[in-house]
Structure formats: C-alpha cells, structure tokens
Tab-separated table of C-alpha atoms in Angstrom:
chain	number	residue	atom	x	y	z
J	1361	MET	CA	9.243	15.252	-17.206
J	1362	ARG	CA	8.591	16.919	-13.826
J	1363	VAL	CA	7.237	14.137	-11.290
J	1364	CYS	CA	6.031	14.357	-7.962
J	1365	VAL	CA	5.506	11.084	-5.901
J	1366	ILE	CA	3.740	11.120	-2.876
J	1367	GLY	CA	4.620	8.305	-0.418
J	1368	THR	CA	7.721	6.826	-0.228
J	1369	GLY	CA	7.170	3.314	1.054
J	1370	TYR	CA	8.321	0.378	-1.308
J	1371	VAL	CA	6.410	1.361	-4.270
J	1372	GLY	CA	6.745	5.296	-4.032
J	1373	LEU	CA	10.485	5.403	-3.321
J	1374	VAL	CA	11.277	2.640	-6.256
J	1375	THR	CA	9.109	4.426	-8.593
J	1376	GLY	CA	10.673	8.023	-7.927
J	1377	ALA	CA	13.999	6.629	-7.431
J	1378	CYS	CA	14.029	4.852	-10.923
J	1379	LEU	CA	11.947	7.431	-12.833
J	1380	ALA	CA	14.693	10.114	-11.468
J	1381	HIS	CA	17.556	7.465	-12.543
J	1382	ILE	CA	15.918	7.530	-16.250
J	1383	GLY	CA	16.729	11.653	-16.482
J	1384	HIS	CA	13.188	12.657	-14.909
J	1385	ASP	CA	13.152	15.526	-12.660
J	1386	VAL	CA	11.302	13.906	-9.743
J	1387	VAL	CA	10.323	15.322	-5.783
J	1388	CYS	CA	9.381	12.795	-3.553
J	1389	ILE	CA	6.974	13.954	-0.635
J	1390	ASP	CA	6.472	12.317	2.617
J	1391	ASN	CA	5.181	13.640	5.768
J	1392	ASN	CA	7.619	11.884	8.191
J	1393	GLU	CA	10.448	14.263	8.420
J	1394	GLU	CA	12.745	12.163	9.987
J	1395	LYS	CA	12.458	9.464	6.768
J	1396	VAL	CA	12.535	12.907	4.566
J	1397	LYS	CA	16.061	13.699	6.683
J	1398	LEU	CA	17.264	10.312	6.202
J	1399	MET	CA	16.470	10.081	2.149
J	1400	LYS	CA	17.895	13.480	1.921
J	1401	SER	CA	21.378	11.662	3.027
J	1402	GLY	CA	20.938	9.195	0.430
J	1403	GLN	CA	19.946	6.421	2.793
J	1404	SER	CA	16.951	4.392	2.066
J	1405	PRO	CA	14.560	3.689	4.730
J	1406	ILE	CA	13.816	0.073	3.587
J	1407	PHE	CA	16.249	-2.731	2.461
J	1408	GLU	CA	15.612	-2.944	-1.372
J	1409	PRO	CA	18.456	-4.251	-3.325
J	1410	GLY	CA	20.138	-1.571	-5.498
J	1411	LEU	CA	17.831	1.021	-4.129
J	1412	SER	CA	20.314	2.752	-1.874
J	1413	GLU	CA	22.913	3.135	-5.196
J	1414	ILE	CA	19.918	4.530	-7.356
J	1415	MET	CA	19.134	7.003	-4.821
J	1416	GLN	CA	22.310	8.075	-4.203
J	1417	ALA	CA	23.287	8.614	-7.955
J	1418	ALA	CA	20.129	10.390	-8.545
J	1419	ILE	CA	20.997	12.923	-5.610
J	1420	GLN	CA	24.244	13.684	-6.892
J	1421	SER	CA	22.737	14.084	-10.506
J	1422	GLY	CA	20.171	16.656	-9.183
J	1423	ASN	CA	17.226	14.377	-10.874
J	1424	ILE	CA	15.893	13.829	-7.379
J	1425	GLN	CA	14.646	15.868	-4.355
J	1426	PHE	CA	12.796	14.677	-0.971
J	1427	SER	CA	10.501	16.913	0.775
J	1428	SER	CA	7.419	17.146	3.074
J	1429	ASP	CA	6.122	19.875	1.046
J	1430	LEU	CA	3.043	18.854	-0.595
J	1431	ALA	CA	2.088	22.257	-2.210
J	1432	GLY	CA	5.821	22.239	-3.603
J	1433	GLY	CA	5.602	18.859	-5.117
J	1434	VAL	CA	2.111	19.526	-6.840
J	1435	ALA	CA	3.552	22.696	-8.036
J	1436	HIS	CA	6.540	21.029	-9.327
J	1437	GLY	CA	4.807	18.009	-11.191
J	1438	GLU	CA	3.277	17.761	-14.294
J	1439	ILE	CA	2.701	14.100	-13.036
J	1440	LEU	CA	1.646	13.454	-9.533
J	1441	PHE	CA	1.872	9.556	-8.359
J	1442	ILE	CA	-0.298	8.741	-5.274
J	1443	ALA	CA	1.815	6.345	-3.680
J	1444	VAL	CA	0.494	5.785	-0.198
J	1445	GLY	CA	-0.296	2.759	1.560
J	1446	THR	CA	-3.507	1.038	1.590
J	1447	PRO	CA	-3.513	-1.352	4.302
J	1448	PRO	CA	-6.202	-3.849	4.960
J	1449	LEU	CA	-9.142	-3.145	7.667
J	1450	PRO	CA	-10.068	-5.809	9.926
J	1451	ASN	CA	-12.860	-6.920	7.464
J	1452	GLY	CA	-10.728	-7.147	4.500
J	1453	GLU	CA	-11.413	-3.820	2.790
J	1454	SER	CA	-8.656	-1.519	1.817
J	1455	ASP	CA	-8.045	1.415	3.874
J	1456	THR	CA	-8.182	4.295	1.468
J	1457	ARG	CA	-7.977	7.189	4.329
J	1458	TYR	CA	-4.328	8.144	2.733
J	1459	VAL	CA	-5.046	7.950	-0.500
J	1460	GLU	CA	-8.376	10.332	0.351
J	1461	ALA	CA	-6.287	12.840	2.408
J	1462	VAL	CA	-3.404	12.906	-0.704
J	1463	ALA	CA	-6.157	13.260	-3.004
J	1464	ARG	CA	-7.737	16.162	-0.991
J	1465	GLY	CA	-4.352	17.792	-0.461
J	1466	ILE	CA	-3.680	18.043	-4.421
J	1467	GLY	CA	-7.141	19.642	-5.095
J	1468	ALA	CA	-6.299	22.102	-2.609
J	1469	ASN	CA	-2.772	22.823	-3.986
J	1470	LEU	CA	-3.513	22.841	-7.808
J	1471	ASN	CA	-2.011	25.635	-9.238
J	1472	GLY	CA	-3.708	25.946	-12.725
J	1473	GLY	CA	-1.421	24.109	-14.985
J	1474	TYR	CA	-2.240	20.647	-16.444
J	1475	LYS	CA	-1.704	17.748	-14.493
J	1476	VAL	CA	-1.705	13.978	-14.761
J	1477	ILE	CA	-2.815	12.287	-11.510
J	1478	VAL	CA	-1.600	8.792	-11.331
J	1479	ASN	CA	-3.219	6.009	-8.577
J	1480	LYS	CA	-0.201	3.792	-7.991
J	1481	SER	CA	-1.375	2.448	-4.644
J	1482	THR	CA	-3.345	-0.259	-5.073
J	1483	VAL	CA	-6.972	0.878	-4.427
J	1484	PRO	CA	-10.381	-0.656	-4.697
J	1485	ILE	CA	-12.017	-0.877	-8.096
J	1486	GLY	CA	-13.834	2.140	-8.954
J	1487	SER	CA	-11.463	4.820	-7.097
J	1488	GLY	CA	-10.303	6.279	-10.133
J	1489	ASP	CA	-13.782	8.279	-10.248
J	1490	TRP	CA	-13.602	8.756	-6.510
J	1491	VAL	CA	-10.143	10.027	-6.516
J	1492	ARG	CA	-11.293	12.767	-9.050
J	1493	MET	CA	-14.279	13.437	-6.924
J	1494	ILE	CA	-11.933	14.073	-3.661
J	1495	VAL	CA	-9.528	16.259	-5.868
J	1496	LEU	CA	-12.887	18.440	-6.725
J	1497	ASP	CA	-13.841	18.371	-3.347
J	1498	GLY	CA	-10.087	19.897	-2.366
J	1499	ILE	CA	-10.706	22.728	-4.911
J	1500	ALA	CA	-14.197	23.207	-3.804
J	1501	GLU	CA	-12.860	23.810	-0.074
J	1502	ARG	CA	-10.159	25.959	-1.315
J	1503	GLN	CA	-12.655	28.062	-3.372
J	1504	LYS	CA	-14.767	28.351	-0.440
J	1505	ALA	CA	-11.877	29.492	1.971
J	1506	LEU	CA	-10.984	32.348	-0.456
J	1507	VAL	CA	-14.618	33.579	-0.698
J	1508	PRO	CA	-15.177	36.366	1.650
J	1509	ALA	CA	-18.601	36.795	3.242
J	1510	GLY	CA	-21.081	37.583	0.961
J	1511	GLY	CA	-18.638	38.033	-1.683
J	1512	VAL	CA	-17.154	36.266	-4.857
J	1513	PRO	CA	-14.335	34.504	-5.430
J	1514	SER	CA	-10.833	36.024	-5.043
J	1515	ASP	CA	-9.313	34.019	-7.193
J	1516	ASP	CA	-11.009	33.675	-10.643
J	1517	LYS	CA	-8.823	30.394	-12.149
J	1518	LEU	CA	-10.301	28.033	-9.606
J	1519	PRO	CA	-13.442	27.477	-11.419
J	1520	GLU	CA	-11.059	26.215	-14.435
J	1521	LEU	CA	-8.908	23.917	-12.388
J	1522	ALA	CA	-11.172	21.232	-12.616
J	1523	ALA	CA	-10.423	20.945	-16.405
J	1524	HIS	CA	-6.989	20.851	-15.615
J	1525	PHE	CA	-6.176	17.672	-14.238
J	1526	ASP	CA	-7.126	13.940	-15.303
J	1527	VAL	CA	-6.860	10.799	-13.240
J	1528	VAL	CA	-4.898	7.482	-14.672
J	1529	SER	CA	-4.504	4.187	-13.066
J	1530	ASN	CA	-1.103	2.948	-13.284
J	1531	PRO	CA	-0.842	-0.487	-11.063
J	1532	GLU	CA	2.259	-1.308	-10.068
J	1533	PHE	CA	3.600	-5.270	-10.354
J	1534	LEU	CA	6.762	-5.203	-8.007
J	1535	ARG	CA	8.261	-7.969	-6.475
J	1536	GLU	CA	9.912	-6.747	-2.752
J	1537	GLY	CA	13.569	-7.884	-3.122
J	1538	SER	CA	13.607	-7.306	-6.903
J	1539	ALA	CA	11.541	-4.212	-7.074
J	1540	VAL	CA	14.438	-2.138	-9.018
J	1541	TYR	CA	14.896	-5.029	-11.227
J	1542	ASP	CA	11.292	-5.439	-11.830
J	1543	THR	CA	11.030	-1.621	-12.455
J	1544	PHE	CA	13.494	-1.581	-15.439
J	1545	ASN	CA	12.491	-4.835	-16.515
J	1546	PRO	CA	8.579	-4.988	-16.738
J	1547	ASP	CA	6.560	-7.707	-18.222
J	1548	ARG	CA	3.859	-5.382	-19.019
J	1549	ILE	CA	2.691	-1.698	-18.392
J	1550	VAL	CA	-0.684	-0.949	-17.558
J	1551	LEU	CA	-2.545	2.540	-17.905
J	1552	GLY	CA	-6.152	2.874	-17.523
J	1553	GLY	CA	-7.686	6.137	-18.080
J	1554	ASN	CA	-10.218	8.058	-20.383
J	1555	SER	CA	-7.832	10.923	-21.478
J	1556	PRO	CA	-5.784	10.352	-24.680
J	1557	LYS	CA	-3.914	13.427	-23.364
J	1558	ALA	CA	-2.987	11.818	-19.802
J	1559	ILE	CA	-2.457	8.561	-21.691
J	1560	ALA	CA	0.241	10.245	-23.944
J	1561	MET	CA	1.864	12.123	-21.441
J	1562	MET	CA	2.395	8.300	-19.325
J	1563	GLN	CA	3.843	6.927	-22.371
J	1564	GLU	CA	6.271	9.479	-23.011
J	1565	LEU	CA	7.151	9.359	-18.997
J	1566	TYR	CA	8.046	5.447	-19.849
J	1567	ALA	CA	9.280	5.634	-23.077
J	1568	PRO	CA	12.844	4.793	-21.782
J	1569	ILE	CA	11.539	1.712	-20.204
J	1570	VAL	CA	9.147	0.497	-22.848
J	1571	GLU	CA	12.602	0.871	-25.063
J	1572	ARG	CA	14.271	-1.096	-22.815
J	1573	LYS	CA	16.865	1.323	-22.617
J	1574	PHE	CA	17.724	0.315	-19.035
J	1575	ALA	CA	16.870	-3.255	-19.362
J	1576	ASN	CA	19.220	-5.915	-18.364
J	1577	ASP	CA	18.887	-7.216	-21.917
J	1578	GLN	CA	18.297	-4.331	-24.090
J	1579	SER	CA	17.912	-6.576	-27.150
J	1580	LEU	CA	14.499	-7.594	-26.157
J	1581	PRO	CA	11.319	-6.697	-27.988
J	1582	PRO	CA	9.688	-3.474	-26.322
J	1583	VAL	CA	7.694	-3.841	-23.166
J	1584	SER	CA	4.218	-4.363	-23.652
J	1585	VAL	CA	1.753	-1.423	-22.758
J	1586	LEU	CA	-1.686	-2.059	-22.421
J	1587	VAL	CA	-4.418	0.843	-22.252
J	1588	THR	CA	-7.848	0.258	-20.686
J	1589	ASP	CA	-10.424	1.828	-18.920
J	1590	LEU	CA	-9.702	2.903	-15.417
J	1591	SER	CA	-11.693	0.316	-13.655
J	1592	SER	CA	-10.186	-2.566	-15.740
J	1593	ALA	CA	-6.748	-1.112	-14.646
J	1594	GLU	CA	-7.529	-1.799	-11.267
J	1595	MET	CA	-8.997	-5.143	-11.530
J	1596	ILE	CA	-5.787	-6.147	-13.225
J	1597	LYS	CA	-3.694	-5.642	-10.163
J	1598	TYR	CA	-6.003	-7.523	-7.840
J	1599	ALA	CA	-6.777	-10.206	-10.392
J	1600	ALA	CA	-2.972	-10.989	-10.978
J	1601	ASN	CA	-1.933	-11.157	-7.217
J	1602	ALA	CA	-5.251	-12.830	-6.480
J	1603	PHE	CA	-4.363	-15.726	-9.315
J	1604	LEU	CA	-0.691	-15.871	-7.945
J	1605	ALA	CA	-1.784	-16.530	-4.471
J	1606	THR	CA	-4.212	-18.788	-5.711
J	1607	LYS	CA	-1.447	-20.982	-7.559
J	1608	ILE	CA	0.773	-20.929	-4.356
J	1609	SER	CA	-2.363	-22.656	-2.361
J	1610	PHE	CA	-2.803	-25.221	-5.123
J	1611	ILE	CA	0.618	-26.628	-5.050
J	1612	ASN	CA	0.278	-26.391	-1.406
J	1613	GLU	CA	-2.894	-28.689	-1.579
J	1614	VAL	CA	-0.980	-30.790	-3.882
J	1615	ALA	CA	1.998	-31.258	-1.459
J	1616	ASN	CA	-0.095	-31.902	1.443
J	1617	ILE	CA	-1.633	-35.034	-0.773
J	1618	CYS	CA	1.671	-36.056	-1.686
J	1619	ASP	CA	3.033	-36.191	2.071
J	1620	ARG	CA	0.027	-38.670	2.384
J	1621	VAL	CA	0.522	-40.677	-0.849
J	1622	GLY	CA	4.011	-40.751	-0.719
J	1623	ALA	CA	4.854	-38.445	-4.089
J	1624	ASP	CA	7.472	-35.715	-4.451
J	1625	VAL	CA	5.696	-32.493	-4.561
J	1626	THR	CA	9.031	-31.056	-6.338
J	1627	GLN	CA	9.083	-33.541	-9.129
J	1628	VAL	CA	5.069	-32.989	-9.543
J	1629	ALA	CA	5.504	-29.308	-9.803
J	1630	LYS	CA	8.189	-29.818	-12.377
J	1631	GLY	CA	6.264	-32.087	-14.418
J	1632	ILE	CA	3.148	-29.724	-14.473
J	1633	GLY	CA	5.055	-26.784	-14.631
J	1634	LEU	CA	6.664	-27.984	-18.357
J	1635	ASP	CA	3.227	-27.372	-19.282
J	1636	SER	CA	3.038	-24.254	-21.447
J	1637	ARG	CA	-0.403	-23.296	-20.203
J	1638	ILE	CA	0.680	-23.740	-16.692
J	1639	GLY	CA	4.327	-22.477	-16.454
J	1640	ASN	CA	6.728	-23.129	-13.580
J	1641	LYS	CA	6.465	-20.237	-11.438
J	1642	PHE	CA	4.801	-20.114	-8.049
J	1643	LEU	CA	4.634	-23.432	-8.100
J	1644	GLN	CA	7.074	-24.037	-5.071
J	1645	ALA	CA	5.377	-25.593	-2.281
J	1646	GLY	CA	6.233	-24.412	1.396
J	1647	ILE	CA	4.335	-22.870	4.508
J	1648	GLY	CA	2.540	-20.349	2.494
J	1649	TRP	CA	2.579	-16.708	1.450
J	1650	GLY	CA	2.457	-13.704	3.245
J	1651	GLY	CA	3.664	-10.015	3.010
J	1652	SER	CA	1.698	-6.857	2.013
J	1653	CYS	CA	0.340	-7.381	-1.331
J	1654	PHE	CA	-0.899	-10.958	-1.600
J	1655	PRO	CA	-3.221	-11.250	1.965
J	1656	LYS	CA	-4.686	-7.952	1.328
J	1657	ASP	CA	-5.301	-8.148	-2.274
J	1658	VAL	CA	-6.915	-10.996	-2.196
J	1659	SER	CA	-9.415	-10.120	0.603
J	1660	ALA	CA	-9.910	-6.988	-0.613
J	1661	LEU	CA	-11.007	-8.719	-4.028
J	1662	ILE	CA	-12.959	-10.836	-1.870
J	1663	HIS	CA	-14.705	-7.836	-0.021
J	1664	THR	CA	-15.667	-6.019	-3.346
J	1665	ALA	CA	-17.241	-9.453	-4.411
J	1666	ASP	CA	-19.577	-9.124	-1.387
J	1667	ASP	CA	-20.000	-5.685	-1.774
J	1668	TYR	CA	-21.681	-6.660	-5.312
J	1669	GLY	CA	-23.328	-9.804	-4.040
J	1670	TYR	CA	-21.055	-12.555	-5.478
J	1671	GLU	CA	-19.210	-14.826	-2.970
J	1672	ALA	CA	-15.917	-15.424	-4.334
J	1673	GLN	CA	-15.546	-19.314	-3.312
J	1674	LEU	CA	-12.486	-20.154	-4.929
J	1675	LEU	CA	-10.219	-17.328	-3.580
J	1676	LYS	CA	-11.791	-17.837	-0.047
J	1677	SER	CA	-10.784	-21.402	-0.295
J	1678	ALA	CA	-7.003	-19.962	-1.091
J	1679	VAL	CA	-7.149	-17.781	1.624
J	1680	SER	CA	-8.098	-20.899	3.917
J	1681	VAL	CA	-5.674	-22.943	2.378
J	1682	ASN	CA	-2.762	-20.401	3.090
J	1683	GLU	CA	-3.753	-20.174	6.774
J	1684	ARG	CA	-3.721	-23.955	7.262
J	1685	GLN	CA	-0.286	-24.233	5.338
J	1686	ARG	CA	1.547	-21.880	8.354
J	1687	LEU	CA	0.593	-24.420	10.663
J	1688	ILE	CA	2.481	-27.584	8.654
J	1689	ALA	CA	5.868	-26.412	9.867
J	1690	LEU	CA	4.227	-26.919	13.494
J	1691	GLU	CA	2.651	-30.499	12.647
J	1692	LYS	CA	6.077	-31.620	11.451
J	1693	LEU	CA	7.484	-30.571	14.513
J	1694	GLN	CA	5.120	-32.566	16.794
J	1695	GLN	CA	5.323	-35.481	14.699
J	1696	VAL	CA	9.372	-35.637	15.083
J	1697	LEU	CA	9.454	-33.886	18.455
J	1698	LYS	CA	6.117	-35.138	19.748
J	1699	ILE	CA	5.995	-32.658	22.785
J	1700	LEU	CA	7.194	-29.587	22.267
J	1701	LYS	CA	6.894	-28.081	25.732
J	1702	GLY	CA	10.488	-27.364	26.923
J	1703	LYS	CA	12.087	-27.919	23.559
J	1704	THR	CA	13.946	-25.084	21.908
J	1705	VAL	CA	13.094	-24.506	18.204
J	1706	GLY	CA	15.234	-22.289	15.683
J	1707	LEU	CA	13.643	-20.326	12.534
J	1708	LEU	CA	15.966	-19.946	9.592
J	1709	GLY	CA	14.450	-16.636	8.381
J	1710	LEU	CA	12.109	-14.104	9.826
J	1711	THR	CA	10.920	-12.130	6.591
J	1712	PHE	CA	8.145	-13.216	4.690
J	1713	LYS	CA	10.285	-13.857	1.552
J	1714	PRO	CA	14.061	-13.242	0.972
J	1715	ASP	CA	16.106	-9.922	0.151
J	1716	THR	CA	13.498	-7.688	1.974
J	1717	ASP	CA	13.081	-6.786	5.185
J	1718	ASP	CA	9.715	-7.029	5.454
J	1719	LEU	CA	7.741	-8.760	8.223
J	1720	ARG	CA	4.355	-8.138	7.551
J	1721	ASP	CA	2.155	-11.071	7.893
J	1722	ALA	CA	5.023	-13.497	7.532
J	1723	PRO	CA	4.621	-16.928	8.198
J	1724	ALA	CA	7.213	-16.784	11.045
J	1725	LEU	CA	4.951	-14.641	13.290
J	1726	ASN	CA	2.519	-17.219	13.045
J	1727	LEU	CA	4.826	-19.800	14.146
J	1728	ILE	CA	6.726	-18.082	16.744
J	1729	GLU	CA	3.114	-17.266	18.361
J	1730	GLN	CA	2.020	-20.833	18.366
J	1731	LEU	CA	5.183	-22.476	19.612
J	1732	ASN	CA	5.328	-20.072	22.487
J	1733	ARG	CA	1.778	-21.210	23.124
J	1734	LEU	CA	2.785	-24.899	22.997
J	1735	GLY	CA	5.655	-24.128	25.714
J	1736	ALA	CA	8.580	-24.531	23.315
J	1737	ARG	CA	11.641	-21.739	23.599
J	1738	VAL	CA	12.036	-19.827	20.201
J	1739	LYS	CA	15.409	-18.501	18.336
J	1740	ALA	CA	15.706	-17.153	15.229
J	1741	TYR	CA	18.256	-16.011	12.798
J	1742	ASP	CA	17.552	-13.680	9.749
J	1743	PRO	CA	20.330	-11.835	7.303
J	1744	ILE	CA	18.474	-8.762	7.700
J	1745	ILE	CA	16.230	-8.661	10.796
J	1746	SER	CA	19.444	-9.796	12.887
J	1747	GLN	CA	21.191	-6.905	11.812
J	1748	THR	CA	18.691	-4.024	12.521
J	1749	GLY	CA	16.855	-2.688	14.943
J	1750	MET	CA	13.887	-4.263	14.073
J	1751	ARG	CA	14.485	-7.276	16.063
J	1752	HIS	CA	13.557	-5.498	19.215
J	1753	GLY	CA	9.952	-5.353	17.867
J	1754	LEU	CA	9.639	-9.173	18.232
J	1755	SER	CA	8.207	-10.892	20.835
J	1756	GLY	CA	8.594	-14.540	21.983
J	1757	VAL	CA	11.624	-14.774	20.313
J	1758	LEU	CA	15.579	-14.289	20.558
J	1759	VAL	CA	16.964	-13.087	17.808
J	1760	GLU	CA	20.511	-14.418	17.220
J	1761	THR	CA	23.501	-12.653	15.243
J	1762	ASP	CA	24.480	-16.109	13.179
J	1763	ALA	CA	23.420	-19.240	12.227
J	1764	GLU	CA	25.804	-21.133	14.466
J	1765	ARG	CA	24.341	-19.347	17.562
J	1766	LEU	CA	20.965	-20.160	16.471
J	1767	ALA	CA	21.576	-23.692	15.644
J	1768	ASP	CA	23.735	-24.117	19.570
J	1769	GLY	CA	21.102	-26.284	21.673
J	1770	CYS	CA	18.152	-26.785	19.672
J	1771	ASP	CA	16.222	-29.599	19.386
J	1772	ALA	CA	15.031	-28.392	15.769
J	1773	LEU	CA	15.527	-25.875	12.987
J	1774	VAL	CA	13.069	-24.516	10.587
J	1775	LEU	CA	13.627	-22.937	7.745
J	1776	VAL	CA	11.103	-20.379	6.990
J	1777	THR	CA	12.809	-18.196	4.476
J	1778	GLU	CA	14.490	-19.209	1.396
J	1779	TRP	CA	17.731	-16.484	1.817
J	1780	GLN	CA	20.292	-17.646	-0.747
J	1781	GLN	CA	22.727	-17.720	2.143
J	1782	PHE	CA	21.160	-20.445	3.622
J	1783	SER	CA	22.517	-22.739	1.037
J	1784	GLN	CA	26.132	-22.022	2.136
J	1785	LEU	CA	25.758	-22.546	5.791
J	1786	ASP	CA	28.010	-25.199	7.584
J	1787	TYR	CA	25.400	-27.380	8.616
J	1788	ALA	CA	27.447	-30.315	9.456
J	1789	LYS	CA	28.916	-28.118	12.329
J	1790	MET	CA	25.373	-26.706	12.990
J	1791	ALA	CA	24.219	-30.234	13.397
J	1792	GLN	CA	26.957	-30.857	15.949
J	1793	LEU	CA	25.878	-28.090	18.165
J	1794	MET	CA	22.231	-29.132	18.339
J	1795	ASN	CA	20.504	-31.430	21.032
J	1796	ASN	CA	18.608	-32.999	18.542
J	1797	PRO	CA	19.891	-32.684	14.502
J	1798	VAL	CA	16.226	-31.946	12.825
J	1799	ILE	CA	15.532	-29.830	10.175
J	1800	ILE	CA	12.003	-29.016	8.893
J	1801	ASP	CA	12.546	-27.530	5.117
J	1802	GLY	CA	9.372	-25.056	5.212
J	1803	ARG	CA	10.636	-24.061	1.638
J	1804	ASN	CA	11.785	-27.166	0.068
J	1805	PHE	CA	14.807	-24.867	-0.374
J	1806	LEU	CA	17.410	-27.431	0.624
J	1807	ASP	CA	19.165	-30.579	-0.902
J	1808	PRO	CA	17.520	-33.551	1.512
J	1809	GLU	CA	20.628	-35.783	0.761
J	1810	THR	CA	23.322	-32.662	1.629
J	1811	MET	CA	21.363	-32.014	4.846
J	1812	VAL	CA	21.446	-36.062	5.616
J	1813	ARG	CA	25.176	-36.138	4.909
J	1814	ALA	CA	25.728	-33.177	7.254
J	1815	GLY	CA	24.041	-35.250	9.941
J	1816	PHE	CA	20.413	-33.530	10.014
J	1817	GLN	CA	17.021	-35.471	9.667
J	1818	TYR	CA	15.087	-33.450	6.657
J	1819	VAL	CA	12.032	-33.269	6.724
J	1820	GLY	CA	10.436	-31.056	3.401
J	1821	ILE	CA	7.016	-29.941	2.478
J	1822	GLY	CA	5.168	-32.824	0.464
J	1823	ARG	CA	8.434	-34.683	-0.250
C-alpha cells in the first residue's frame, strides 16, 4: 500500500520504517531539511535499537523515501499518518498546533483520490472530528484561492474532495527503547473510526503484523484488533498510560512505607505481582516516571476532565506522588552524607529510561537541579549521552566518558537509569576510586550483597 507518514519523531520514523520493512511503499515527510538529509543517508536522528538497520534495508529495497515535500507526500499516500508532536502546554493541555498545521496542509493538497487520514499523534479526545474540520478548512482555503474575483471555481473537483477522505484514530503503544520490537509484536492494534472502508484499508495495512509474519514468535495467535469509535480510541491511549503511571506511583508509595516499617518492596512487588489480577509489570519501585508520554498524557487527561467539570483526584495524586518520588534519592543522600555542600555526587545514567537518548522530563534533571542548589558538585555518566553532542546542552553537570572516571573522587553515586551495562561494571575498582563508597540505587537494579562485597554502602528504595 502507498503510505505517507508526516513527522519523523519516535512514533513517525519507527512507524514509517517498520511499514516499509513489511513491504509497503512509504514516504516520510519532515519540514527539517537537515533531518531529511540525515535520514536519506540511512542514519536515524534518534537512538532506538534496531531502527537504523531497518531504515537502511528499506532504503536499499526502495520501500522508503524521505522528503520535505508535503504536497508530494499527500499525492503519494492512500493512507496519510499524522505523527507530529503534541507537547504539553504549561497548564497541562496538549499543544496541537503542529497537528493543525499538518491537517490544514493535507486539505490544501488533496488530489481527489480517496485518502485515509490517520491520527497517530496522541491527541485530545475529540480530535478526530476536529482534524476532519481542519482538513475541510484547508480544502475551502484552496478553493477560495482558485476562485477569481467575482468568478467561479477553476477546479470543479474541489467540491467533491470532502467526500474523498475519512479520519481514523490509530493510537501508538510504543515504548522508547523497544519501539521496533513493539511495532512487530504488539499486544493489540486499536482502530477508531466510523467508515467501514477506512477501517478495512487499515486492517489491510496491518495484516502482516496482525498475522505475526514479522513477530519474534510467529506461532502466537493473531494480534487482537479492536475497532471502536474515534473518541474511544483516543481515550484508550490516555487511559493506558494513566493506568501504568498510576501503577508506578502506587508501588512507590508502598516503597516509602516499606522504608519506614522495615519491609522489602522488591519482595512485596513480587508477592502482589503473582496475583493474576495485578500482574508484575510496572511494579518496580524507584525514583519515578518521566519521558515524553506519561507526564504529558496524564496531565492532558486531567485537563480534559477539568474541561468537563470533573476533578480526576486519583490521577492528580499519581502525579503528586511522582513529583515527590524524584527527591527520594536526594533525601537518602542527605541521610548518609548529611551536608551535601562541597560534596561530589555521581549519577549513573541520565536518560529517563535505558536504551534511549531521550532526556525529556528525566528524573536526572531534577536531581542535577537540586544538587546544584544545595552546593554539590555533580558528575554523570550515561552510555548514550556521554557519546553524543547532547551532553553540551546539559548545565550544572560534568558528563564523564566512562564509569570509572565518574566514580573518581565522588562522595556518593546515584543509579538513575537502569542501563543493562551497569550490571557489569567493575564496582570494586569504582569503590576504591571514591572518597566515600556509597551508592543510592534509585531503580533497585543492583544486587545489594554484590555491592556490599564490592566495598559499597548500598541504599535502595523501599528495601
């Protein structure tokens, strides 16, 4: 099928590359010329395991192209994905200006053939109908531009264009760091819309994935496809992320109680996770959630509830717990080191989660800010950030090139991101390089007994 993906962030680029990999004819559109040039060379502008390899293979097969020509992309695609960012505004509302610009641009460039316009961006509930309205506005503006003063439209096909597209909501459930895997091995595919024709085209598009032809385990049953109305599909995305964020905040509350009563939250989480009604995922206590999705989506859902006169108290509490949890590592540092002024603290990891280069709303940034405020010297080592130019955008922290340089002269270490590489470090040597071998395990990632044998004073979260 002919596909156009507009926007090449995490969602757009992974979606476009994976659809090309399974055999579709894909054009990815972005208005950043430098980014387009980079992608044409086969390089990914983001770090995502497996993405560069898939991009390069799709380029070689001719299944994917990269361009800044929106008109050309709209003309090419029978399915048009809107995958631009919807960052949060200060009040928690989603900023939909980029979605609006793309929808208007699609309307201005529709060529008369039937199109399915797919909302892949996480958009406020009700955006499907809103996008349709904006596309129609784009059509009307184009029609107006073609009408001579006092005359009639010079293109008699324009009035028919409104009947030649439908809008579908197709929320993504990709995890940064495993987005390629999640695309080929999804738990479910959600399609929201009221056009049988559009839904049928989307089912055809995803058929190879639904049939597990590219799955790690091809013997599994077909992927569940849930067809809903537009608003329900949009709500599913927000509700899923809000639930997972709340689950993390819940176990962090439990961890804080465990700290006070002498229980071990890792054992508690294992015990409740064995309950089939609860499950063991997202029950890892630590210093809280971050990234681009959970904070934005939970805030947007709270804002939507407020718009309709409902106070989402549980979600507000989940956010409040998460904000407080980010300072737990700071409190534990103060308990061990007492005065932090003049001390050197090393952070193991900077990104909000492993296997990504994403620093958006990362807990590490809060720690850096607070440690600087208290007069500590802050160093950090991250397997990806330490190797990229992104480290130059960080202030108040010295980014080291390896873990041993990080440990040298530190009064304490804080494990912030649970990179798998951090389980293999030479902690005995690192302890010897430190002024005071203390480690705050902000993710309960390391084995306490192993760290003690290496010479560390180990402090976990809720342990």
